[in-house]
Amino acid sequence: MIERRRELGDRIADLRTAAHHTQESFCEATGLSRSTLQRIESGEGDPRYSELLRIAAVLDTRVSVLID
């Protein structure tokens, strides 16, 4: 389970940087707090489905792309 969270966090971080977003600009676009984004990207916690929806929308992708 921990490894899957890390993979998800790494995937989100990679997609965010590929989209030329800093953590700050991504937080502004998604409405997530910086601490929430850091927690997700580091794999320290499970993101809520609503958070995944917002992340996917800003990245112009589907939630399934994030979690596969």
PDB file of N, CA and C in Angstrom:
ATOM      1  N   MET A   1       0.824  -1.196   0.000  1.00  0.00           N
ATOM      2  CA  MET A   1       0.000   0.000   0.000  1.00  0.00           C
ATOM      3  C   MET A   1       0.869   1.261   0.000  1.00  0.00           C
ATOM      4  N   ILE A   2       1.918   1.254   0.800  1.00  0.00           N
ATOM      5  CA  ILE A   2       2.793   2.417   0.887  1.00  0.00           C
ATOM      6  C   ILE A   2       3.467   2.673  -0.455  1.00  0.00           C
ATOM      7  N   GLU A   3       3.890   1.594  -1.111  1.00  0.00           N
ATOM      8  CA  GLU A   3       4.546   1.738  -2.413  1.00  0.00           C
ATOM      9  C   GLU A   3       3.592   2.321  -3.450  1.00  0.00           C
ATOM     10  N   ARG A   4       2.336   1.926  -3.415  1.00  0.00           N
ATOM     11  CA  ARG A   4       1.341   2.456  -4.358  1.00  0.00           C
ATOM     12  C   ARG A   4       1.128   3.954  -4.133  1.00  0.00           C
ATOM     13  N   ARG A   5       1.120   4.391  -2.870  1.00  0.00           N
ATOM     14  CA  ARG A   5       0.974   5.825  -2.582  1.00  0.00           C
ATOM     15  C   ARG A   5       2.169   6.602  -3.111  1.00  0.00           C
ATOM     16  N   ARG A   6       3.357   6.030  -2.961  1.00  0.00           N
ATOM     17  CA  ARG A   6       4.559   6.696  -3.471  1.00  0.00           C
ATOM     18  C   ARG A   6       4.526   6.788  -4.995  1.00  0.00           C
ATOM     19  N   GLU A   7       4.082   5.721  -5.647  1.00  0.00           N
ATOM     20  CA  GLU A   7       3.968   5.729  -7.106  1.00  0.00           C
ATOM     21  C   GLU A   7       2.972   6.790  -7.566  1.00  0.00           C
ATOM     22  N   LEU A   8       1.844   6.876  -6.886  1.00  0.00           N
ATOM     23  CA  LEU A   8       0.841   7.894  -7.213  1.00  0.00           C
ATOM     24  C   LEU A   8       1.432   9.287  -7.033  1.00  0.00           C
ATOM     25  N   GLY A   9       2.094   9.506  -5.918  1.00  0.00           N
ATOM     26  CA  GLY A   9       2.704  10.808  -5.654  1.00  0.00           C
ATOM     27  C   GLY A   9       3.751  11.174  -6.684  1.00  0.00           C
ATOM     28  N   ASP A  10       4.574  10.220  -7.046  1.00  0.00           N
ATOM     29  CA  ASP A  10       5.602  10.460  -8.071  1.00  0.00           C
ATOM     30  C   ASP A  10       4.958  10.782  -9.420  1.00  0.00           C
ATOM     31  N   ARG A  11       3.896  10.055  -9.762  1.00  0.00           N
ATOM     32  CA  ARG A  11       3.218  10.282 -11.035  1.00  0.00           C
ATOM     33  C   ARG A  11       2.613  11.695 -11.077  1.00  0.00           C
ATOM     34  N   ILE A  12       1.983  12.090  -9.998  1.00  0.00           N
ATOM     35  CA  ILE A  12       1.385  13.425  -9.941  1.00  0.00           C
ATOM     36  C   ILE A  12       2.470  14.489 -10.035  1.00  0.00           C
ATOM     37  N   ALA A  13       3.552  14.309  -9.301  1.00  0.00           N
ATOM     38  CA  ALA A  13       4.653  15.276  -9.342  1.00  0.00           C
ATOM     39  C   ALA A  13       5.247  15.368 -10.743  1.00  0.00           C
ATOM     40  N   ASP A  14       5.440  14.221 -11.391  1.00  0.00           N
ATOM     41  CA  ASP A  14       5.994  14.215 -12.751  1.00  0.00           C
ATOM     42  C   ASP A  14       5.067  14.918 -13.736  1.00  0.00           C
ATOM     43  N   LEU A  15       3.774  14.631 -13.645  1.00  0.00           N
ATOM     44  CA  LEU A  15       2.809  15.276 -14.548  1.00  0.00           C
ATOM     45  C   LEU A  15       2.718  16.777 -14.277  1.00  0.00           C
ATOM     46  N   ARG A  16       2.781  17.143 -13.004  1.00  0.00           N
ATOM     47  CA  ARG A  16       2.738  18.567 -12.635  1.00  0.00           C
ATOM     48  C   ARG A  16       3.921  19.317 -13.228  1.00  0.00           C
ATOM     49  N   THR A  17       5.116  18.758 -13.079  1.00  0.00           N
ATOM     50  CA  THR A  17       6.295  19.452 -13.606  1.00  0.00           C
ATOM     51  C   THR A  17       6.308  19.439 -15.132  1.00  0.00           C
ATOM     52  N   ALA A  18       5.817  18.371 -15.741  1.00  0.00           N
ATOM     53  CA  ALA A  18       5.727  18.321 -17.209  1.00  0.00           C
ATOM     54  C   ALA A  18       4.759  19.379 -17.730  1.00  0.00           C
ATOM     55  N   ALA A  19       3.770  19.727 -16.908  1.00  0.00           N
ATOM     56  CA  ALA A  19       2.804  20.764 -17.279  1.00  0.00           C
ATOM     57  C   ALA A  19       3.308  22.161 -16.895  1.00  0.00           C
ATOM     58  N   HIS A  20       4.556  22.235 -16.449  1.00  0.00           N
ATOM     59  CA  HIS A  20       5.209  23.505 -16.103  1.00  0.00           C
ATOM     60  C   HIS A  20       4.536  24.224 -14.937  1.00  0.00           C
ATOM     61  N   HIS A  21       4.097  23.429 -13.964  1.00  0.00           N
ATOM     62  CA  HIS A  21       3.514  23.998 -12.745  1.00  0.00           C
ATOM     63  C   HIS A  21       4.505  23.847 -11.609  1.00  0.00           C
ATOM     64  N   THR A  22       4.697  24.905 -10.861  1.00  0.00           N
ATOM     65  CA  THR A  22       5.384  24.793  -9.580  1.00  0.00           C
ATOM     66  C   THR A  22       4.350  24.282  -8.581  1.00  0.00           C
ATOM     67  N   GLN A  23       4.798  23.890  -7.411  1.00  0.00           N
ATOM     68  CA  GLN A  23       3.819  23.494  -6.396  1.00  0.00           C
ATOM     69  C   GLN A  23       2.878  24.650  -6.094  1.00  0.00           C
ATOM     70  N   GLU A  24       3.424  25.846  -6.038  1.00  0.00           N
ATOM     71  CA  GLU A  24       2.598  27.016  -5.728  1.00  0.00           C
ATOM     72  C   GLU A  24       1.535  27.254  -6.791  1.00  0.00           C
ATOM     73  N   SER A  25       1.927  27.256  -8.060  1.00  0.00           N
ATOM     74  CA  SER A  25       0.946  27.516  -9.115  1.00  0.00           C
ATOM     75  C   SER A  25      -0.068  26.383  -9.212  1.00  0.00           C
ATOM     76  N   PHE A  26       0.367  25.157  -8.942  1.00  0.00           N
ATOM     77  CA  PHE A  26      -0.542  24.020  -8.984  1.00  0.00           C
ATOM     78  C   PHE A  26      -1.561  24.098  -7.852  1.00  0.00           C
ATOM     79  N   CYS A  27      -1.106  24.524  -6.689  1.00  0.00           N
ATOM     80  CA  CYS A  27      -2.022  24.689  -5.554  1.00  0.00           C
ATOM     81  C   CYS A  27      -3.065  25.763  -5.854  1.00  0.00           C
ATOM     82  N   GLU A  28      -2.642  26.834  -6.461  1.00  0.00           N
ATOM     83  CA  GLU A  28      -3.595  27.885  -6.835  1.00  0.00           C
ATOM     84  C   GLU A  28      -4.614  27.357  -7.830  1.00  0.00           C
ATOM     85  N   ALA A  29      -4.165  26.570  -8.798  1.00  0.00           N
ATOM     86  CA  ALA A  29      -5.053  26.052  -9.836  1.00  0.00           C
ATOM     87  C   ALA A  29      -6.016  24.989  -9.305  1.00  0.00           C
ATOM     88  N   THR A  30      -5.562  24.163  -8.369  1.00  0.00           N
ATOM     89  CA  THR A  30      -6.392  23.070  -7.860  1.00  0.00           C
ATOM     90  C   THR A  30      -7.192  23.454  -6.617  1.00  0.00           C
ATOM     91  N   GLY A  31      -6.752  24.480  -5.915  1.00  0.00           N
ATOM     92  CA  GLY A  31      -7.392  24.830  -4.655  1.00  0.00           C
ATOM     93  C   GLY A  31      -6.909  23.999  -3.482  1.00  0.00           C
ATOM     94  N   LEU A  32      -5.876  23.188  -3.705  1.00  0.00           N
ATOM     95  CA  LEU A  32      -5.300  22.394  -2.620  1.00  0.00           C
ATOM     96  C   LEU A  32      -4.318  23.243  -1.832  1.00  0.00           C
ATOM     97  N   SER A  33      -4.176  22.925  -0.559  1.00  0.00           N
ATOM     98  CA  SER A  33      -3.152  23.610   0.223  1.00  0.00           C
ATOM     99  C   SER A  33      -1.793  23.035  -0.139  1.00  0.00           C
ATOM    100  N   ARG A  34      -0.764  23.798   0.125  1.00  0.00           N
ATOM    101  CA  ARG A  34       0.603  23.336  -0.170  1.00  0.00           C
ATOM    102  C   ARG A  34       0.929  22.091   0.648  1.00  0.00           C
ATOM    103  N   SER A  35       0.498  22.061   1.901  1.00  0.00           N
ATOM    104  CA  SER A  35       0.784  20.890   2.741  1.00  0.00           C
ATOM    105  C   SER A  35       0.065  19.643   2.218  1.00  0.00           C
ATOM    106  N   THR A  36      -1.133  19.811   1.695  1.00  0.00           N
ATOM    107  CA  THR A  36      -1.864  18.676   1.129  1.00  0.00           C
ATOM    108  C   THR A  36      -1.144  18.147  -0.101  1.00  0.00           C
ATOM    109  N   LEU A  37      -0.726  19.045  -0.986  1.00  0.00           N
ATOM    110  CA  LEU A  37      -0.016  18.617  -2.185  1.00  0.00           C
ATOM    111  C   LEU A  37       1.298  17.932  -1.815  1.00  0.00           C
ATOM    112  N   GLN A  38       2.025  18.478  -0.867  1.00  0.00           N
ATOM    113  CA  GLN A  38       3.283  17.862  -0.444  1.00  0.00           C
ATOM    114  C   GLN A  38       3.049  16.475   0.149  1.00  0.00           C
ATOM    115  N   ARG A  39       1.979  16.327   0.915  1.00  0.00           N
ATOM    116  CA  ARG A  39       1.630  15.037   1.509  1.00  0.00           C
ATOM    117  C   ARG A  39       1.311  14.016   0.417  1.00  0.00           C
ATOM    118  N   ILE A  40       0.570  14.442  -0.602  1.00  0.00           N
ATOM    119  CA  ILE A  40       0.208  13.551  -1.708  1.00  0.00           C
ATOM    120  C   ILE A  40       1.446  13.175  -2.514  1.00  0.00           C
ATOM    121  N   GLU A  41       2.237  14.168  -2.895  1.00  0.00           N
ATOM    122  CA  GLU A  41       3.400  13.896  -3.737  1.00  0.00           C
ATOM    123  C   GLU A  41       4.473  13.081  -3.026  1.00  0.00           C
ATOM    124  N   SER A  42       4.553  13.185  -1.725  1.00  0.00           N
ATOM    125  CA  SER A  42       5.548  12.410  -0.977  1.00  0.00           C
ATOM    126  C   SER A  42       5.055  11.006  -0.649  1.00  0.00           C
ATOM    127  N   GLY A  43       3.777  10.728  -0.903  1.00  0.00           N
ATOM    128  CA  GLY A  43       3.215   9.416  -0.613  1.00  0.00           C
ATOM    129  C   GLY A  43       2.913   9.191   0.846  1.00  0.00           C
ATOM    130  N   GLU A  44       2.834  10.270   1.611  1.00  0.00           N
ATOM    131  CA  GLU A  44       2.592  10.155   3.051  1.00  0.00           C
ATOM    132  C   GLU A  44       1.136   9.924   3.409  1.00  0.00           C
ATOM    133  N   GLY A  45       0.234  10.155   2.485  1.00  0.00           N
ATOM    134  CA  GLY A  45      -1.176   9.970   2.797  1.00  0.00           C
ATOM    135  C   GLY A  45      -1.976   9.682   1.548  1.00  0.00           C
ATOM    136  N   ASP A  46      -3.189   9.239   1.767  1.00  0.00           N
ATOM    137  CA  ASP A  46      -4.087   8.932   0.663  1.00  0.00           C
ATOM    138  C   ASP A  46      -4.894  10.167   0.298  1.00  0.00           C
ATOM    139  N   PRO A  47      -4.823  10.584  -0.970  1.00  0.00           N
ATOM    140  CA  PRO A  47      -5.639  11.734  -1.375  1.00  0.00           C
ATOM    141  C   PRO A  47      -7.106  11.350  -1.436  1.00  0.00           C
ATOM    142  N   ARG A  48      -7.949  12.303  -1.156  1.00  0.00           N
ATOM    143  CA  ARG A  48      -9.394  12.114  -1.307  1.00  0.00           C
ATOM    144  C   ARG A  48      -9.728  12.065  -2.793  1.00  0.00           C
ATOM    145  N   TYR A  49     -10.847  11.427  -3.092  1.00  0.00           N
ATOM    146  CA  TYR A  49     -11.285  11.345  -4.481  1.00  0.00           C
ATOM    147  C   TYR A  49     -11.514  12.740  -5.052  1.00  0.00           C
ATOM    148  N   SER A  50     -12.072  13.637  -4.264  1.00  0.00           N
ATOM    149  CA  SER A  50     -12.310  15.004  -4.737  1.00  0.00           C
ATOM    150  C   SER A  50     -10.998  15.709  -5.068  1.00  0.00           C
ATOM    151  N   GLU A  51      -9.941  15.410  -4.315  1.00  0.00           N
ATOM    152  CA  GLU A  51      -8.631  15.990  -4.607  1.00  0.00           C
ATOM    153  C   GLU A  51      -8.071  15.430  -5.913  1.00  0.00           C
ATOM    154  N   LEU A  52      -8.243  14.126  -6.115  1.00  0.00           N
ATOM    155  CA  LEU A  52      -7.795  13.523  -7.366  1.00  0.00           C
ATOM    156  C   LEU A  52      -8.544  14.104  -8.561  1.00  0.00           C
ATOM    157  N   LEU A  53      -9.834  14.371  -8.386  1.00  0.00           N
ATOM    158  CA  LEU A  53     -10.614  14.984  -9.465  1.00  0.00           C
ATOM    159  C   LEU A  53     -10.069  16.360  -9.824  1.00  0.00           C
ATOM    160  N   ARG A  54      -9.748  17.156  -8.818  1.00  0.00           N
ATOM    161  CA  ARG A  54      -9.206  18.497  -9.077  1.00  0.00           C
ATOM    162  C   ARG A  54      -7.832  18.422  -9.720  1.00  0.00           C
ATOM    163  N   ILE A  55      -7.003  17.512  -9.246  1.00  0.00           N
ATOM    164  CA  ILE A  55      -5.666  17.337  -9.829  1.00  0.00           C
ATOM    165  C   ILE A  55      -5.785  16.929 -11.292  1.00  0.00           C
ATOM    166  N   ALA A  56      -6.616  15.943 -11.572  1.00  0.00           N
ATOM    167  CA  ALA A  56      -6.791  15.461 -12.944  1.00  0.00           C
ATOM    168  C   ALA A  56      -7.321  16.569 -13.851  1.00  0.00           C
ATOM    169  N   ALA A  57      -8.239  17.368 -13.360  1.00  0.00           N
ATOM    170  CA  ALA A  57      -8.808  18.445 -14.176  1.00  0.00           C
ATOM    171  C   ALA A  57      -7.735  19.458 -14.562  1.00  0.00           C
ATOM    172  N   VAL A  58      -6.902  19.853 -13.627  1.00  0.00           N
ATOM    173  CA  VAL A  58      -5.854  20.831 -13.914  1.00  0.00           C
ATOM    174  C   VAL A  58      -4.816  20.240 -14.859  1.00  0.00           C
ATOM    175  N   LEU A  59      -4.556  18.945 -14.726  1.00  0.00           N
ATOM    176  CA  LEU A  59      -3.590  18.285 -15.600  1.00  0.00           C
ATOM    177  C   LEU A  59      -4.214  17.868 -16.935  1.00  0.00           C
ATOM    178  N   ASP A  60      -5.507  18.125 -17.091  1.00  0.00           N
ATOM    179  CA  ASP A  60      -6.247  17.785 -18.312  1.00  0.00           C
ATOM    180  C   ASP A  60      -6.129  16.297 -18.628  1.00  0.00           C
ATOM    181  N   THR A  61      -6.391  15.486 -17.606  1.00  0.00           N
ATOM    182  CA  THR A  61      -6.330  14.038 -17.757  1.00  0.00           C
ATOM    183  C   THR A  61      -7.449  13.414 -16.938  1.00  0.00           C
ATOM    184  N   ARG A  62      -7.500  12.097 -16.932  1.00  0.00           N
ATOM    185  CA  ARG A  62      -8.509  11.368 -16.156  1.00  0.00           C
ATOM    186  C   ARG A  62      -7.875  10.854 -14.864  1.00  0.00           C
ATOM    187  N   VAL A  63      -8.695  10.664 -13.857  1.00  0.00           N
ATOM    188  CA  VAL A  63      -8.219  10.112 -12.588  1.00  0.00           C
ATOM    189  C   VAL A  63      -7.579   8.748 -12.829  1.00  0.00           C
ATOM    190  N   SER A  64      -8.124   7.973 -13.741  1.00  0.00           N
ATOM    191  CA  SER A  64      -7.573   6.635 -14.002  1.00  0.00           C
ATOM    192  C   SER A  64      -6.114   6.708 -14.465  1.00  0.00           C
ATOM    193  N   VAL A  65      -5.740   7.767 -15.157  1.00  0.00           N
ATOM    194  CA  VAL A  65      -4.344   7.938 -15.585  1.00  0.00           C
ATOM    195  C   VAL A  65      -3.452   8.142 -14.357  1.00  0.00           C
ATOM    196  N   LEU A  66      -3.969   8.818 -13.363  1.00  0.00           N
ATOM    197  CA  LEU A  66      -3.194   9.068 -12.151  1.00  0.00           C
ATOM    198  C   LEU A  66      -2.980   7.801 -11.339  1.00  0.00           C
ATOM    199  N   ILE A  67      -3.995   6.960 -11.270  1.00  0.00           N
ATOM    200  CA  ILE A  67      -3.923   5.813 -10.356  1.00  0.00           C
ATOM    201  C   ILE A  67      -3.487   4.513 -11.012  1.00  0.00           C
ATOM    202  N   ASP A  68      -3.410   4.460 -12.320  1.00  0.00           N
ATOM    203  CA  ASP A  68      -2.975   3.219 -13.001  1.00  0.00           C
ATOM    204  C   ASP A  68      -1.487   3.019 -12.904  1.00  0.00           C
TER     205      ASP A  68
END
